[in-house]
Tab-separated table of N, CA and C and ligand atoms in Angstrom:
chain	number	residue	atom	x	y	z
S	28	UNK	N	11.354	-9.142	14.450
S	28	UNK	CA	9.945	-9.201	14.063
S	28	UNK	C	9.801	-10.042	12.789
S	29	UNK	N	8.731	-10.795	12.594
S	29	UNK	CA	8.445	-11.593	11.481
S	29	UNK	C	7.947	-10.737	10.502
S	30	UNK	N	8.466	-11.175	9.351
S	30	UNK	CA	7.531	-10.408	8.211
S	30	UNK	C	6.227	-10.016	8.138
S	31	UNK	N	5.788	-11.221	8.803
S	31	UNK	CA	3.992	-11.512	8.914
S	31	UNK	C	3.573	-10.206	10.004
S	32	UNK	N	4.359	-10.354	11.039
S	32	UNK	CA	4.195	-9.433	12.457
S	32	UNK	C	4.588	-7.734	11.157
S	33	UNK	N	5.599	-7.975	10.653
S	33	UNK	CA	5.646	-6.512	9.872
S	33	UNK	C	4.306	-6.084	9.031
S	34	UNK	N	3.853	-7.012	8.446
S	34	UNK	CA	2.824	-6.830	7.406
S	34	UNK	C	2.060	-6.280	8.491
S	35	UNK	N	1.124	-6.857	8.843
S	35	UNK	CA	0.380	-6.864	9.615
S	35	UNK	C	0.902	-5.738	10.451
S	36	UNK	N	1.276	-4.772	10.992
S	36	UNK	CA	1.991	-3.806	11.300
S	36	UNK	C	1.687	-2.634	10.145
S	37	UNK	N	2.233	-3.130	9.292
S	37	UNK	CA	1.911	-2.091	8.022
S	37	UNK	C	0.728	-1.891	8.008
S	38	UNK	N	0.007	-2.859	7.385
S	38	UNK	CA	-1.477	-2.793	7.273
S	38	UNK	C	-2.521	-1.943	8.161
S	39	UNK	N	-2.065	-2.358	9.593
S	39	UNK	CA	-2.883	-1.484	10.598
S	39	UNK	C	-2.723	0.194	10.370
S	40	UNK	N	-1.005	0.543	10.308
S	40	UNK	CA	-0.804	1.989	9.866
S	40	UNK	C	-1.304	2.656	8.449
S	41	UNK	N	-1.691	1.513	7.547
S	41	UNK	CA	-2.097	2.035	6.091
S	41	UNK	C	-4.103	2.537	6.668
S	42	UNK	N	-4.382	1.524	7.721
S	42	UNK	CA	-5.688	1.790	7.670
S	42	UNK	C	-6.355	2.900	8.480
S	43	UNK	N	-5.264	3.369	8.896
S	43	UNK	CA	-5.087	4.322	9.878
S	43	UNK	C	-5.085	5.612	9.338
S	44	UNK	N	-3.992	5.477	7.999
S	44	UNK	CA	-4.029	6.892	7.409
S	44	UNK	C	-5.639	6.979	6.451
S	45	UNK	N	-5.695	5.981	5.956
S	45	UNK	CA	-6.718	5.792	5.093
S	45	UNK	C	-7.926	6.388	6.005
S	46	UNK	N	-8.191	5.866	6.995
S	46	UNK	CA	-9.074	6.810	7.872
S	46	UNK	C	-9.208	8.289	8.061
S	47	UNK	N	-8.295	8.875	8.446
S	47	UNK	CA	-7.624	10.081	8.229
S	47	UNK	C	-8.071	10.533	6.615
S	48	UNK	N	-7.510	10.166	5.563
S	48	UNK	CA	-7.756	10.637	4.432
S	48	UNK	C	-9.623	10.691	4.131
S	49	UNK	N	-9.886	9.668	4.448
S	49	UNK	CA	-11.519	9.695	4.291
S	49	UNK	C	-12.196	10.277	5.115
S	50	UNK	N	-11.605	11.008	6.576
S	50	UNK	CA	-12.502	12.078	7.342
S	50	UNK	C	-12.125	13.361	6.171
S	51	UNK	N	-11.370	13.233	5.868
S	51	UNK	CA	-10.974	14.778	5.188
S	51	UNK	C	-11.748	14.878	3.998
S	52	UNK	N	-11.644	13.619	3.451
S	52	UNK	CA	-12.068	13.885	2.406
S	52	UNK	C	-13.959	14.141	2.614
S	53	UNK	N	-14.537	13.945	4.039
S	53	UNK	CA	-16.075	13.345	4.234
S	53	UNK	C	-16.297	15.187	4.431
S	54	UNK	N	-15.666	15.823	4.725
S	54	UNK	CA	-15.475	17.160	5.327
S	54	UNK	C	-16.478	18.407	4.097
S	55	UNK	N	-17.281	18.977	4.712
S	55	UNK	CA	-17.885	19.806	3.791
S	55	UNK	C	-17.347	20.894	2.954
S	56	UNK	N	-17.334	21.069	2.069
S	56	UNK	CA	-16.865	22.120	1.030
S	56	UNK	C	-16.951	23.848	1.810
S	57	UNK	N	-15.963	24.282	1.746
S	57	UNK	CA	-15.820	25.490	2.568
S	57	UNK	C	-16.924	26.419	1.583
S	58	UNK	N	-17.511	27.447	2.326
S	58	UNK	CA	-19.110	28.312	1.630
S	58	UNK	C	-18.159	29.326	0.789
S	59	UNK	N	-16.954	29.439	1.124
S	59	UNK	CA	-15.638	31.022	0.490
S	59	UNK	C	-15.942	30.567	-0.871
S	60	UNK	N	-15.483	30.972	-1.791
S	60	UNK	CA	-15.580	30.740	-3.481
S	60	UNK	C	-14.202	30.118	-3.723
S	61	UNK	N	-13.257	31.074	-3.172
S	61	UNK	CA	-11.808	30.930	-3.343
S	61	UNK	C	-11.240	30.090	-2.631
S	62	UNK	N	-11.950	29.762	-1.364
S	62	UNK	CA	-11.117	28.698	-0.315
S	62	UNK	C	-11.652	27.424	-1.755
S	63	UNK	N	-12.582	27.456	-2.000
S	63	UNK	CA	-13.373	25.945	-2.216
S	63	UNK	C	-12.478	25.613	-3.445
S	64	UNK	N	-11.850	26.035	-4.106
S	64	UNK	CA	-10.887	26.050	-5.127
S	64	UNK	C	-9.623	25.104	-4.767
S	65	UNK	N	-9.521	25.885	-3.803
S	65	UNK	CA	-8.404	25.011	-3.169
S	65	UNK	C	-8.638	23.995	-2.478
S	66	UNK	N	-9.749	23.449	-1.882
S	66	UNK	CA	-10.236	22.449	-0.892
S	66	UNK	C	-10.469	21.347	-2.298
S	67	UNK	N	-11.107	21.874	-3.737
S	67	UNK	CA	-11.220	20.775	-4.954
S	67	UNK	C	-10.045	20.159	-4.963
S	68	UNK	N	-9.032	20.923	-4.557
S	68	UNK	CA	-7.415	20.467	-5.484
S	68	UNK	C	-6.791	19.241	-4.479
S	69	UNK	N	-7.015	20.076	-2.865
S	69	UNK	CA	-7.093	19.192	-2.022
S	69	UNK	C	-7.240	17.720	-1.950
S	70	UNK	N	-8.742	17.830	-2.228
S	70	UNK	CA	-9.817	16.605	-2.336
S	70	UNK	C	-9.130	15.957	-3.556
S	71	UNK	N	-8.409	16.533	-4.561
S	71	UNK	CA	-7.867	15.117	-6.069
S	71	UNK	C	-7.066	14.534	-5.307
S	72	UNK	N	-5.712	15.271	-4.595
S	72	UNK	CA	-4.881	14.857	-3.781
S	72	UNK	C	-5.204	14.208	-2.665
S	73	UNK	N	-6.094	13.993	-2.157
S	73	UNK	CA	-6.500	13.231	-0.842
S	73	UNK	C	-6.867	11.978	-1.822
S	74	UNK	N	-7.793	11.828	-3.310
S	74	UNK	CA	-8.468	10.799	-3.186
S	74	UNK	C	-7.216	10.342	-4.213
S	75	UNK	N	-6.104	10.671	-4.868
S	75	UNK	CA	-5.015	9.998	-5.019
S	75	UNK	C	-4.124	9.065	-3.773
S	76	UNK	N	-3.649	9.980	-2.859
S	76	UNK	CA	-3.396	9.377	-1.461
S	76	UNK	C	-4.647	7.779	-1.257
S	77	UNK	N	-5.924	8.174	-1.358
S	77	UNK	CA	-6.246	6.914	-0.621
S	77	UNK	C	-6.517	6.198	-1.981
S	78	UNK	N	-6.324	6.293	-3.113
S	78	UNK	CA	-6.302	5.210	-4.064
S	78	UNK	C	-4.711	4.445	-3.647
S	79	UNK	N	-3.849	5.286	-3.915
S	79	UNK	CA	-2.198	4.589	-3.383
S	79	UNK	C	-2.508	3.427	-1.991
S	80	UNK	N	-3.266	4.086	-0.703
S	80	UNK	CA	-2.837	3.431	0.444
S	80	UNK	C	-3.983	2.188	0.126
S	81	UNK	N	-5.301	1.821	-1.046
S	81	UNK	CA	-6.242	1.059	-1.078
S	81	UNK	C	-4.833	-0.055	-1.906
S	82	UNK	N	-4.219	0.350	-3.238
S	82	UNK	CA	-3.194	-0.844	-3.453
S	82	UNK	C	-2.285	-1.078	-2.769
S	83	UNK	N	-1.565	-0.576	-1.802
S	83	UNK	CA	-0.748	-0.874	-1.079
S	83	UNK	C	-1.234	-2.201	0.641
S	84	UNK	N	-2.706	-1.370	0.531
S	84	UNK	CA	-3.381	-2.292	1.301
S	84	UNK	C	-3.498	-3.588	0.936
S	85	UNK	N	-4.171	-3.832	-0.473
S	85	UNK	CA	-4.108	-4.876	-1.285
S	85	UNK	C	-2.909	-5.776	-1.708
S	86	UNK	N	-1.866	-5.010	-1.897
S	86	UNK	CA	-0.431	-5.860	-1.756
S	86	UNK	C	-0.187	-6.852	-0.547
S	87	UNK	N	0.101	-6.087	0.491
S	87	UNK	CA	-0.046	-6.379	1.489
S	87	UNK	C	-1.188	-7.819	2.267
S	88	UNK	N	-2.077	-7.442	1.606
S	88	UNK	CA	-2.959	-8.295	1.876
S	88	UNK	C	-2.539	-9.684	1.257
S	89	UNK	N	-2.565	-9.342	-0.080
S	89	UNK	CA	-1.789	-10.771	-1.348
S	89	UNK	C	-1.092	-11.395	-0.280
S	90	UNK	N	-0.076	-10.585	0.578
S	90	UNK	CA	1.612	-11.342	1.033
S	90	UNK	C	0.922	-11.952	2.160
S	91	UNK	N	-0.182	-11.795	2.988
S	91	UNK	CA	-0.446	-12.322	4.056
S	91	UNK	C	-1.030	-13.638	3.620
S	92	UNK	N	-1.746	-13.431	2.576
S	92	UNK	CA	-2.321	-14.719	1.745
S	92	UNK	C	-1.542	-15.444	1.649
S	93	UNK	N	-0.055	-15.323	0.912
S	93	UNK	CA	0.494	-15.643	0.270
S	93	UNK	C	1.366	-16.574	1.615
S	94	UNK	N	1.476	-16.175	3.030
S	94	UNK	CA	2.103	-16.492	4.083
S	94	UNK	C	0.939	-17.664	4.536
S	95	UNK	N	-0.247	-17.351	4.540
S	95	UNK	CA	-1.222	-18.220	4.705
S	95	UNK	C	-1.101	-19.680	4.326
S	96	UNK	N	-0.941	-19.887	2.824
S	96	UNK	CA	-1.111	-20.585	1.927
S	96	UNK	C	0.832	-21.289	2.012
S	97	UNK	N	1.837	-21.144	2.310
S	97	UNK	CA	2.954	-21.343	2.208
S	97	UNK	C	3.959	-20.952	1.230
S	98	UNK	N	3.580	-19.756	0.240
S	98	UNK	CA	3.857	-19.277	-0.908
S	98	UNK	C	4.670	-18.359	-0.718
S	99	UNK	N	4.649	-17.787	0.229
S	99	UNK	CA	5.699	-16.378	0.849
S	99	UNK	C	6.593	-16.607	0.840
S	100	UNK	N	7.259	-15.531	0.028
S	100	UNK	CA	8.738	-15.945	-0.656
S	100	UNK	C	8.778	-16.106	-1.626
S	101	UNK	N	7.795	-16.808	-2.495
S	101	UNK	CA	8.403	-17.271	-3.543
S	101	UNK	C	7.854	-15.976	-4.954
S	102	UNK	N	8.440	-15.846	-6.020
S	102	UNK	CA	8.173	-15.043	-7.042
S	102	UNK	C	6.946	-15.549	-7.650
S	103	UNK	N	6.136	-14.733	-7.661
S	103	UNK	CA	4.517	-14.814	-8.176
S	103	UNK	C	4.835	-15.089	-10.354
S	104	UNK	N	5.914	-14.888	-10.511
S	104	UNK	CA	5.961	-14.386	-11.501
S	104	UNK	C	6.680	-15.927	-12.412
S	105	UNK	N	7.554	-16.306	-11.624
S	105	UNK	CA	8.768	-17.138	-12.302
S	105	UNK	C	8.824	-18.131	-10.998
S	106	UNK	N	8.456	-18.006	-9.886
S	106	UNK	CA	8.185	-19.269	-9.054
S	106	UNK	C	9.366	-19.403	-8.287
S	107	UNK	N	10.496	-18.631	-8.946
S	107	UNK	CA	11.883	-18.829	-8.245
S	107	UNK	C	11.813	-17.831	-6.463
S	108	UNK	N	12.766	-18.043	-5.773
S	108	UNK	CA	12.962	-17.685	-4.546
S	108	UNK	C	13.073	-15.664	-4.445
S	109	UNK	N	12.710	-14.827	-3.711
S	109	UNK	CA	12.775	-13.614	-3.724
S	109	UNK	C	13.777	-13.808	-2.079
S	110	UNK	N	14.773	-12.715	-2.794
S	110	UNK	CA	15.811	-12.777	-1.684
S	110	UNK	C	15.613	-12.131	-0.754
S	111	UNK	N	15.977	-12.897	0.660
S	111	UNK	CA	15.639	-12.557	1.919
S	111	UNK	C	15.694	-10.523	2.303
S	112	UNK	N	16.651	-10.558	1.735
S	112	UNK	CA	17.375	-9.307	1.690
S	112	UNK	C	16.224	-8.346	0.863
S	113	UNK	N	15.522	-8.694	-0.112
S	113	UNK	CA	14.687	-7.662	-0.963
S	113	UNK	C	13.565	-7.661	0.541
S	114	UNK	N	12.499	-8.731	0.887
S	114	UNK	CA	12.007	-9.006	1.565
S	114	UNK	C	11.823	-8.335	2.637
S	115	UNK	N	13.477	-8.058	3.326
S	115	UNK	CA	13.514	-7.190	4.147
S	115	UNK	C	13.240	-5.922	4.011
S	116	UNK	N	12.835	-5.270	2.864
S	116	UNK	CA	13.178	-4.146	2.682
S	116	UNK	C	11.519	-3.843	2.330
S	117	UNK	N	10.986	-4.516	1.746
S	117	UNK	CA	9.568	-4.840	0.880
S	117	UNK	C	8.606	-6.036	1.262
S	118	UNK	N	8.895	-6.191	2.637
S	118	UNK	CA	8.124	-7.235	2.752
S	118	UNK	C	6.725	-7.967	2.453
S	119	UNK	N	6.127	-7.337	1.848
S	119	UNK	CA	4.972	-7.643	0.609
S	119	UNK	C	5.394	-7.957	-0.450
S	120	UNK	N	6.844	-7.850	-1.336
S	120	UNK	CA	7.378	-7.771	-2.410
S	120	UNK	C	6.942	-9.353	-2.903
S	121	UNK	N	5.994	-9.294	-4.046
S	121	UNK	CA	5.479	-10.494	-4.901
S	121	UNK	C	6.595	-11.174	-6.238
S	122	UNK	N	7.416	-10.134	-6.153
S	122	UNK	CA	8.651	-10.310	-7.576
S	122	UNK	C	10.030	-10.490	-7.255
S	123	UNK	N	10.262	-11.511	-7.342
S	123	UNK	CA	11.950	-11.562	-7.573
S	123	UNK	C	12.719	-9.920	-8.054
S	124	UNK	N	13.770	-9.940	-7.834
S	124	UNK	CA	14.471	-8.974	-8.374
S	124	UNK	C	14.018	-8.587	-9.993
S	125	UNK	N	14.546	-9.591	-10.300
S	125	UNK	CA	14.831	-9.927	-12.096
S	125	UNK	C	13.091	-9.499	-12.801
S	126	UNK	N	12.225	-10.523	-12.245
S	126	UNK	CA	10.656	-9.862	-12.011
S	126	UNK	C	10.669	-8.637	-12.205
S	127	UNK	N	10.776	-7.567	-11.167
S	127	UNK	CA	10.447	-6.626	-10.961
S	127	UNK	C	11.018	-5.860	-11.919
S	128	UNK	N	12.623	-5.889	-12.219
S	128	UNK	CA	13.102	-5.252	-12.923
S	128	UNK	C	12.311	-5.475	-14.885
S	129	UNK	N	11.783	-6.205	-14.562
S	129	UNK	CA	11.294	-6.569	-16.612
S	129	UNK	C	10.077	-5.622	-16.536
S	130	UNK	N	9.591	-5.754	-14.875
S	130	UNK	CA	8.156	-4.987	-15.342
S	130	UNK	C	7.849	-4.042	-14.853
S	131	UNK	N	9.418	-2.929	-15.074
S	131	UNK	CA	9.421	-1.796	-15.051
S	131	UNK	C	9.667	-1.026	-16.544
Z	215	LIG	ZN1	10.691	-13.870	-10.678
């Protein structure tokens, strides 16, 4: 499979959960006192979940751009080559190794 075919793969499953997270989250507040306590705590955790899957969407998106444009592959950061091997693993990955590692 191509990276592009992976992205694009990803993407469909990110929008998928993201769906999922936003029926739950669209879901009315239980009438109990005590359930609704727990349905608040729920709801931080659901709208953490779909803040994560909205940048991950957005990554993703960058790399398709980035495949668009003929840029895929290369480090957003330092311009140098991101190894095939990271790629495989992260195929959205915008940072060289060395990249990533400074801006952690
Ligand atoms: Zn770099």
């Amino acid at each position: 499979m191509t990276n592009k075919a992976r992205l694009e793969a990803q993407l469909a499953e990110l929008k998928e959960r993201l769906g999922h997270v936003e029926t739950d989250l669209a879901e009315p507040l239980n009438a109990d006192a005590s359930e609704q306590a727990v349905e608040v705590q729920d709801d931080a955790s659901l709208e953490a979940q779909a803040l994560l899957i909205h940048r991950d969407m957005a990554s993703i998106n960058r790399a398709l751009l980035r495949i668009e444009n003929g840029t895929y592959g290369e480090c957003v950061r330092c311009g140098g080559d991101i190894a095939p091997a990271r790629l495989e693993v992260r195929p959205e990955a915008a940072l060289c190794i060395d990249c990533a590692r400074k801006e952690q």
